[in-house]
Amino acid sequence: MEREGRPVGAASGELVTIGEFARLSRLSAKALRRYDELGLLQPALVDPVNGYRYYDPAQVEGARLVAWLRRIGMPLNRIGRVVALDAGAAAVEIRAYWARVEAETAARRDLAMYLVDHLSAEGRTMSRMPDNEENTGSSGSAGAVALAIRCAALTDIGVVRTANQDAAFAGPRLLAVADGFGEGGAEASAAAIEALKPSTWGRDGALSAADLLNALEDTADSAARAVRDAVAPCADPDGSGTTLTAMLWTGSRLGLVHIGDSRAYLLRGGELFRITHDHSLVQSMLDDGSLSPEEAASHPGPALLLRALVGEARPAGVAVACRADVRLREVLAGDRYLLCSDGLSAVVEAADLRAAVVASDDPQEAVRRLAGLAREAGGPDNVACVVADVVVEE
């Protein structure tokens, strides 16, 4: 039945044309037709004769939500999931999406700042160089000090867990920790680190900074593929995966690959600095001020990862598989690095971490001390840790 050219019959009463609904929702008719085709916002009625679309005014709020989500850049397929949720669940999903955007923006910002610093330093070096002097780079410059890595790794099952899903590795070219989760967590963490071991890109610092960054990206992609392959045979591969924090030594620089909430710290000048950013919901709430550091320490919710290496389907409720952060770090003789899973960092205070790292004479003693601290704190999770010293090569 129609009245004044408009059909009647939806729960809210009179339906409106697509043109009027476009005005009410502030969406174009073209956008409404597109959202209908994608199943995001279907009209209440489609005339079977002429194909005209009619909408219930009660759909305006949903239409505006779709428009707002598009405005923040959310992909259409993810919008489809959000609009199907109740308000509370939709809010959680939007927060998780935006935390991921901010984390990826921060990673791009860090890379941009590194490139600015690197190119600025390169420009200063070139401006000081005599015309007849060859630029051999930092590792080949006359008088350059040869550096090496002295390191140790340790994993510990902890006091509560019955299986160890953490993995750690320390060698002259690779430092890595990985914290597996889900049915295939142990396989995932082992595969992520194993994928990094064959890497030969760090040949005595011979590659340029740009080549090193590209090689780090390739290395991170290899680890992601290895994890997907490792968890594929599991009954629930989508719920299995791992974090990864790794440093690859070139002979003059350390290349960092990081995803998840495992961490890397630098001890320099007696101060311990965290040099990675957690890809977790709690960290995102810290970043936007929703939680204070004190509240975050006792947050009752599960450790929801926003970024991790996971199975192919990548369900939002478990984790979102993303590219790892990659960057290069200049090193100094005397630097000490700590890489660890959250089985250590989540239960041991930063001051106690620093005290243990400072007090240890060598990396082997340091990793034993750190694992002991985690056990003294109750050992609720597996622990993986690596300690590495940058030393003058003998």
Short mmCIF file of N, CA, C and O in Angstrom, two decimals, residues 78-158:
data_model
loop_
_atom_site.label_atom_id
_atom_site.label_comp_id
_atom_site.label_asym_id
_atom_site.label_seq_id
_atom_site.Cartn_x
_atom_site.Cartn_y
_atom_site.Cartn_z
N ARG A 78 35.04 -5.20 7.85
CA ARG A 78 35.04 -5.12 9.32
C ARG A 78 33.82 -4.35 9.81
O ARG A 78 33.27 -4.66 10.87
N ILE A 79 33.39 -3.33 9.06
CA ILE A 79 32.17 -2.60 9.41
C ILE A 79 30.99 -3.57 9.46
O ILE A 79 30.13 -3.47 10.34
N GLY A 80 30.94 -4.50 8.52
CA GLY A 80 29.87 -5.48 8.52
C GLY A 80 29.80 -6.25 9.81
O GLY A 80 28.70 -6.57 10.31
N ARG A 81 30.94 -6.58 10.40
CA ARG A 81 30.95 -7.29 11.68
C ARG A 81 30.49 -6.38 12.82
O ARG A 81 29.77 -6.80 13.71
N VAL A 82 30.94 -5.12 12.78
CA VAL A 82 30.62 -4.19 13.88
C VAL A 82 29.13 -3.91 13.95
O VAL A 82 28.52 -3.94 15.02
N VAL A 83 28.50 -3.63 12.80
CA VAL A 83 27.08 -3.24 12.81
C VAL A 83 26.18 -4.41 13.20
O VAL A 83 25.03 -4.19 13.57
N ALA A 84 26.70 -5.62 13.14
CA ALA A 84 25.90 -6.79 13.54
C ALA A 84 25.96 -7.05 15.04
O ALA A 84 25.23 -7.89 15.55
N LEU A 85 26.84 -6.31 15.77
CA LEU A 85 27.02 -6.52 17.20
C LEU A 85 26.09 -5.64 18.02
O LEU A 85 25.60 -4.62 17.54
N ASP A 86 25.91 -6.02 19.30
CA ASP A 86 25.20 -5.10 20.20
C ASP A 86 26.14 -3.95 20.54
O ASP A 86 27.33 -3.98 20.24
N ALA A 87 25.59 -2.91 21.20
CA ALA A 87 26.35 -1.68 21.41
C ALA A 87 27.64 -1.90 22.18
O ALA A 87 28.70 -1.37 21.82
N GLY A 88 27.58 -2.71 23.25
CA GLY A 88 28.79 -2.93 24.05
C GLY A 88 29.88 -3.65 23.29
O GLY A 88 31.05 -3.26 23.33
N ALA A 89 29.51 -4.72 22.58
CA ALA A 89 30.48 -5.46 21.79
C ALA A 89 31.03 -4.62 20.64
O ALA A 89 32.22 -4.71 20.31
N ALA A 90 30.17 -3.79 20.04
CA ALA A 90 30.63 -2.91 18.97
C ALA A 90 31.65 -1.92 19.48
O ALA A 90 32.65 -1.61 18.81
N ALA A 91 31.45 -1.40 20.69
CA ALA A 91 32.39 -0.46 21.27
C ALA A 91 33.76 -1.11 21.47
O ALA A 91 34.80 -0.51 21.19
N VAL A 92 33.77 -2.36 21.95
CA VAL A 92 35.04 -3.08 22.13
C VAL A 92 35.74 -3.28 20.80
O VAL A 92 36.96 -3.09 20.67
N GLU A 93 34.98 -3.65 19.78
CA GLU A 93 35.57 -3.88 18.46
C GLU A 93 36.15 -2.59 17.87
O GLU A 93 37.24 -2.60 17.28
N ILE A 94 35.45 -1.47 18.06
CA ILE A 94 35.95 -0.19 17.53
C ILE A 94 37.22 0.22 18.27
O ILE A 94 38.18 0.71 17.67
N ARG A 95 37.25 0.03 19.60
CA ARG A 95 38.45 0.35 20.36
C ARG A 95 39.64 -0.48 19.87
O ARG A 95 40.75 0.04 19.70
N ALA A 96 39.42 -1.77 19.66
CA ALA A 96 40.50 -2.64 19.20
C ALA A 96 41.00 -2.19 17.83
O ALA A 96 42.21 -2.17 17.58
N TYR A 97 40.07 -1.83 16.94
CA TYR A 97 40.47 -1.36 15.62
C TYR A 97 41.30 -0.09 15.72
O TYR A 97 42.36 0.03 15.09
N TRP A 98 40.84 0.86 16.52
CA TRP A 98 41.56 2.13 16.58
C TRP A 98 42.91 1.98 17.27
O TRP A 98 43.88 2.64 16.90
N ALA A 99 43.00 1.09 18.25
CA ALA A 99 44.29 0.83 18.88
C ALA A 99 45.28 0.29 17.86
O ALA A 99 46.47 0.64 17.86
N ARG A 100 44.80 -0.56 16.97
CA ARG A 100 45.67 -1.09 15.92
C ARG A 100 46.13 0.04 15.00
O ARG A 100 47.30 0.12 14.63
N VAL A 101 45.19 0.93 14.63
CA VAL A 101 45.57 2.06 13.76
C VAL A 101 46.65 2.91 14.43
O VAL A 101 47.64 3.30 13.80
N GLU A 102 46.46 3.21 15.72
CA GLU A 102 47.42 4.05 16.42
C GLU A 102 48.78 3.36 16.53
O GLU A 102 49.82 4.01 16.42
N ALA A 103 48.77 2.04 16.79
CA ALA A 103 50.03 1.31 16.88
C ALA A 103 50.77 1.34 15.55
O ALA A 103 51.99 1.53 15.49
N GLU A 104 50.03 1.13 14.46
CA GLU A 104 50.67 1.15 13.14
C GLU A 104 51.15 2.55 12.79
O GLU A 104 52.21 2.72 12.17
N THR A 105 50.39 3.58 13.20
CA THR A 105 50.83 4.96 12.96
C THR A 105 52.09 5.26 13.75
O THR A 105 53.02 5.90 13.24
N ALA A 106 52.15 4.78 15.00
CA ALA A 106 53.34 5.00 15.81
C ALA A 106 54.55 4.32 15.19
O ALA A 106 55.66 4.87 15.19
N ALA A 107 54.35 3.12 14.64
CA ALA A 107 55.47 2.41 14.00
C ALA A 107 55.96 3.18 12.78
O ALA A 107 57.17 3.31 12.55
N ARG A 108 55.02 3.72 11.98
CA ARG A 108 55.42 4.51 10.82
C ARG A 108 56.13 5.80 11.24
O ARG A 108 57.08 6.23 10.61
N ARG A 109 55.62 6.40 12.35
CA ARG A 109 56.27 7.61 12.86
C ARG A 109 57.70 7.32 13.28
O ARG A 109 58.63 8.08 12.97
N ASP A 110 57.90 6.20 14.02
CA ASP A 110 59.26 5.85 14.46
C ASP A 110 60.18 5.64 13.26
O ASP A 110 61.34 6.05 13.27
N LEU A 111 59.66 4.97 12.23
CA LEU A 111 60.47 4.73 11.04
C LEU A 111 60.80 6.05 10.35
O LEU A 111 61.93 6.28 9.91
N ALA A 112 59.82 6.95 10.27
CA ALA A 112 60.06 8.25 9.65
C ALA A 112 61.13 9.03 10.41
O ALA A 112 62.04 9.63 9.81
N MET A 113 61.05 9.01 11.74
CA MET A 113 62.04 9.74 12.54
C MET A 113 63.42 9.11 12.38
O MET A 113 64.44 9.82 12.36
N TYR A 114 63.47 7.78 12.30
CA TYR A 114 64.76 7.13 12.08
C TYR A 114 65.35 7.58 10.75
O TYR A 114 66.54 7.91 10.66
N LEU A 115 64.53 7.60 9.70
CA LEU A 115 65.04 7.99 8.38
C LEU A 115 65.50 9.44 8.38
O LEU A 115 66.52 9.78 7.77
N VAL A 116 64.76 10.31 9.08
CA VAL A 116 65.18 11.71 9.19
C VAL A 116 66.55 11.80 9.86
O VAL A 116 67.47 12.48 9.37
N ASP A 117 66.70 11.10 11.00
CA ASP A 117 67.98 11.15 11.71
C ASP A 117 69.10 10.55 10.89
O ASP A 117 70.21 11.08 10.82
N HIS A 118 68.80 9.42 10.24
CA HIS A 118 69.84 8.74 9.46
C HIS A 118 70.30 9.60 8.29
O HIS A 118 71.50 9.78 8.07
N LEU A 119 69.35 10.16 7.55
CA LEU A 119 69.72 10.96 6.39
C LEU A 119 70.37 12.27 6.80
O LEU A 119 71.28 12.76 6.11
N SER A 120 69.95 12.83 7.94
CA SER A 120 70.58 14.06 8.43
C SER A 120 72.03 13.79 8.80
O SER A 120 72.93 14.57 8.47
N ALA A 121 72.27 12.66 9.49
CA ALA A 121 73.64 12.30 9.86
C ALA A 121 74.48 12.02 8.63
O ALA A 121 75.65 12.42 8.55
N GLU A 122 73.88 11.35 7.64
CA GLU A 122 74.61 11.05 6.41
C GLU A 122 74.97 12.34 5.68
O GLU A 122 76.07 12.49 5.15
N GLY A 123 74.04 13.32 5.69
CA GLY A 123 74.32 14.59 5.06
C GLY A 123 75.44 15.34 5.74
O GLY A 123 76.29 15.95 5.08
N ARG A 124 75.46 15.29 7.08
CA ARG A 124 76.55 15.95 7.80
C ARG A 124 77.88 15.30 7.50
O ARG A 124 78.90 15.96 7.34
N THR A 125 77.90 13.96 7.42
CA THR A 125 79.14 13.25 7.12
C THR A 125 79.65 13.62 5.74
O THR A 125 80.84 13.88 5.55
N MET A 126 78.75 13.66 4.76
CA MET A 126 79.15 14.00 3.40
C MET A 126 79.69 15.42 3.31
O MET A 126 80.63 15.71 2.58
N SER A 127 79.08 16.35 4.08
CA SER A 127 79.52 17.74 4.01
C SER A 127 80.91 17.93 4.60
O SER A 127 81.62 18.86 4.24
N ARG A 128 81.30 17.02 5.52
CA ARG A 128 82.63 17.14 6.12
C ARG A 128 83.69 16.40 5.34
O ARG A 128 84.88 16.53 5.61
N MET A 129 83.31 15.57 4.39
CA MET A 129 84.24 14.67 3.72
C MET A 129 85.02 15.39 2.62
O MET A 129 84.44 16.05 1.76
N PRO A 130 86.37 15.30 2.63
CA PRO A 130 87.15 15.87 1.53
C PRO A 130 86.78 15.22 0.21
O PRO A 130 86.33 14.08 0.16
N ASP A 131 86.96 15.97 -0.87
CA ASP A 131 86.56 15.47 -2.19
C ASP A 131 87.28 14.19 -2.57
O ASP A 131 86.75 13.37 -3.29
N ASN A 132 88.50 13.99 -2.09
CA ASN A 132 89.27 12.82 -2.52
C ASN A 132 89.18 11.66 -1.52
O ASN A 132 89.90 10.69 -1.64
N GLU A 133 88.27 11.77 -0.53
CA GLU A 133 88.14 10.70 0.45
C GLU A 133 86.94 9.84 0.12
O GLU A 133 85.85 10.35 -0.11
N GLU A 134 87.12 8.55 0.10
CA GLU A 134 86.03 7.62 -0.21
C GLU A 134 85.17 7.40 1.02
O GLU A 134 85.68 7.24 2.13
N ASN A 135 83.83 7.42 0.84
CA ASN A 135 82.91 7.15 1.93
C ASN A 135 82.75 5.65 2.09
O ASN A 135 82.07 5.00 1.31
N THR A 136 83.38 5.09 3.11
CA THR A 136 83.34 3.64 3.30
C THR A 136 82.27 3.20 4.28
O THR A 136 82.06 2.01 4.49
N GLY A 137 81.57 4.14 4.93
CA GLY A 137 80.53 3.75 5.87
C GLY A 137 81.11 3.52 7.25
O GLY A 137 82.32 3.42 7.45
N SER A 138 80.24 3.43 8.24
CA SER A 138 80.69 3.35 9.62
C SER A 138 81.49 2.09 9.90
O SER A 138 82.46 2.11 10.65
N SER A 139 81.12 0.98 9.28
CA SER A 139 81.83 -0.26 9.57
C SER A 139 83.15 -0.35 8.84
O SER A 139 84.02 -1.12 9.22
N GLY A 140 83.33 0.47 7.79
CA GLY A 140 84.56 0.40 7.04
C GLY A 140 85.45 1.61 7.23
O GLY A 140 86.50 1.70 6.62
N SER A 141 85.06 2.58 8.07
CA SER A 141 85.84 3.78 8.26
C SER A 141 87.12 3.46 9.00
O SER A 141 87.18 2.58 9.87
N ALA A 142 88.18 4.22 8.68
CA ALA A 142 89.46 4.01 9.35
C ALA A 142 89.29 4.28 10.84
O ALA A 142 88.67 5.25 11.26
N GLY A 143 89.85 3.42 11.66
CA GLY A 143 89.79 3.62 13.08
C GLY A 143 88.50 3.16 13.74
O GLY A 143 88.33 3.34 14.94
N ALA A 144 87.57 2.61 12.97
CA ALA A 144 86.31 2.16 13.54
C ALA A 144 86.56 0.99 14.48
O ALA A 144 87.39 0.13 14.22
N VAL A 145 85.86 0.98 15.59
CA VAL A 145 86.02 -0.08 16.59
C VAL A 145 85.12 -1.25 16.22
O VAL A 145 83.92 -1.06 15.99
N ALA A 146 85.67 -2.45 16.16
CA ALA A 146 84.88 -3.64 15.85
C ALA A 146 84.14 -4.09 17.10
O ALA A 146 84.74 -4.24 18.17
N LEU A 147 82.83 -4.28 16.96
CA LEU A 147 81.99 -4.67 18.09
C LEU A 147 81.45 -6.08 17.88
O LEU A 147 81.36 -6.56 16.76
N ALA A 148 81.09 -6.72 18.98
CA ALA A 148 80.52 -8.06 18.94
C ALA A 148 79.45 -8.17 20.03
O ALA A 148 79.31 -7.29 20.88
N ILE A 149 78.71 -9.28 19.97
CA ILE A 149 77.65 -9.55 20.93
C ILE A 149 78.04 -10.72 21.82
O ILE A 149 78.47 -11.77 21.34
N ARG A 150 77.89 -10.54 23.13
CA ARG A 150 78.07 -11.63 24.10
C ARG A 150 76.71 -11.84 24.76
O ARG A 150 76.15 -10.89 25.32
N CYS A 151 76.15 -13.04 24.72
CA CYS A 151 74.74 -13.18 25.06
C CYS A 151 74.42 -14.53 25.72
O CYS A 151 75.23 -15.46 25.70
N ALA A 152 73.20 -14.58 26.29
CA ALA A 152 72.69 -15.82 26.88
C ALA A 152 71.17 -15.80 26.81
O ALA A 152 70.55 -14.72 26.83
N ALA A 153 70.57 -16.98 26.72
CA ALA A 153 69.11 -17.11 26.65
C ALA A 153 68.65 -18.17 27.64
O ALA A 153 69.40 -19.10 27.98
N LEU A 154 67.40 -18.03 28.10
CA LEU A 154 66.84 -18.99 29.03
C LEU A 154 65.32 -18.96 28.93
O LEU A 154 64.72 -17.90 28.76
N THR A 155 64.71 -20.14 29.00
CA THR A 155 63.25 -20.22 29.17
C THR A 155 62.96 -21.01 30.43
O THR A 155 63.74 -21.89 30.83
N ASP A 156 61.82 -20.69 31.07
CA ASP A 156 61.44 -21.37 32.30
C ASP A 156 59.94 -21.59 32.27
O ASP A 156 59.18 -20.68 31.90
N ILE A 157 59.49 -22.77 32.67
CA ILE A 157 58.08 -23.11 32.60
C ILE A 157 57.26 -22.33 33.62
O ILE A 157 56.04 -22.17 33.47
N GLY A 158 57.91 -21.81 34.67
CA GLY A 158 57.20 -21.12 35.73
C GLY A 158 56.66 -22.08 36.77
O GLY A 158 56.99 -23.27 36.77
#
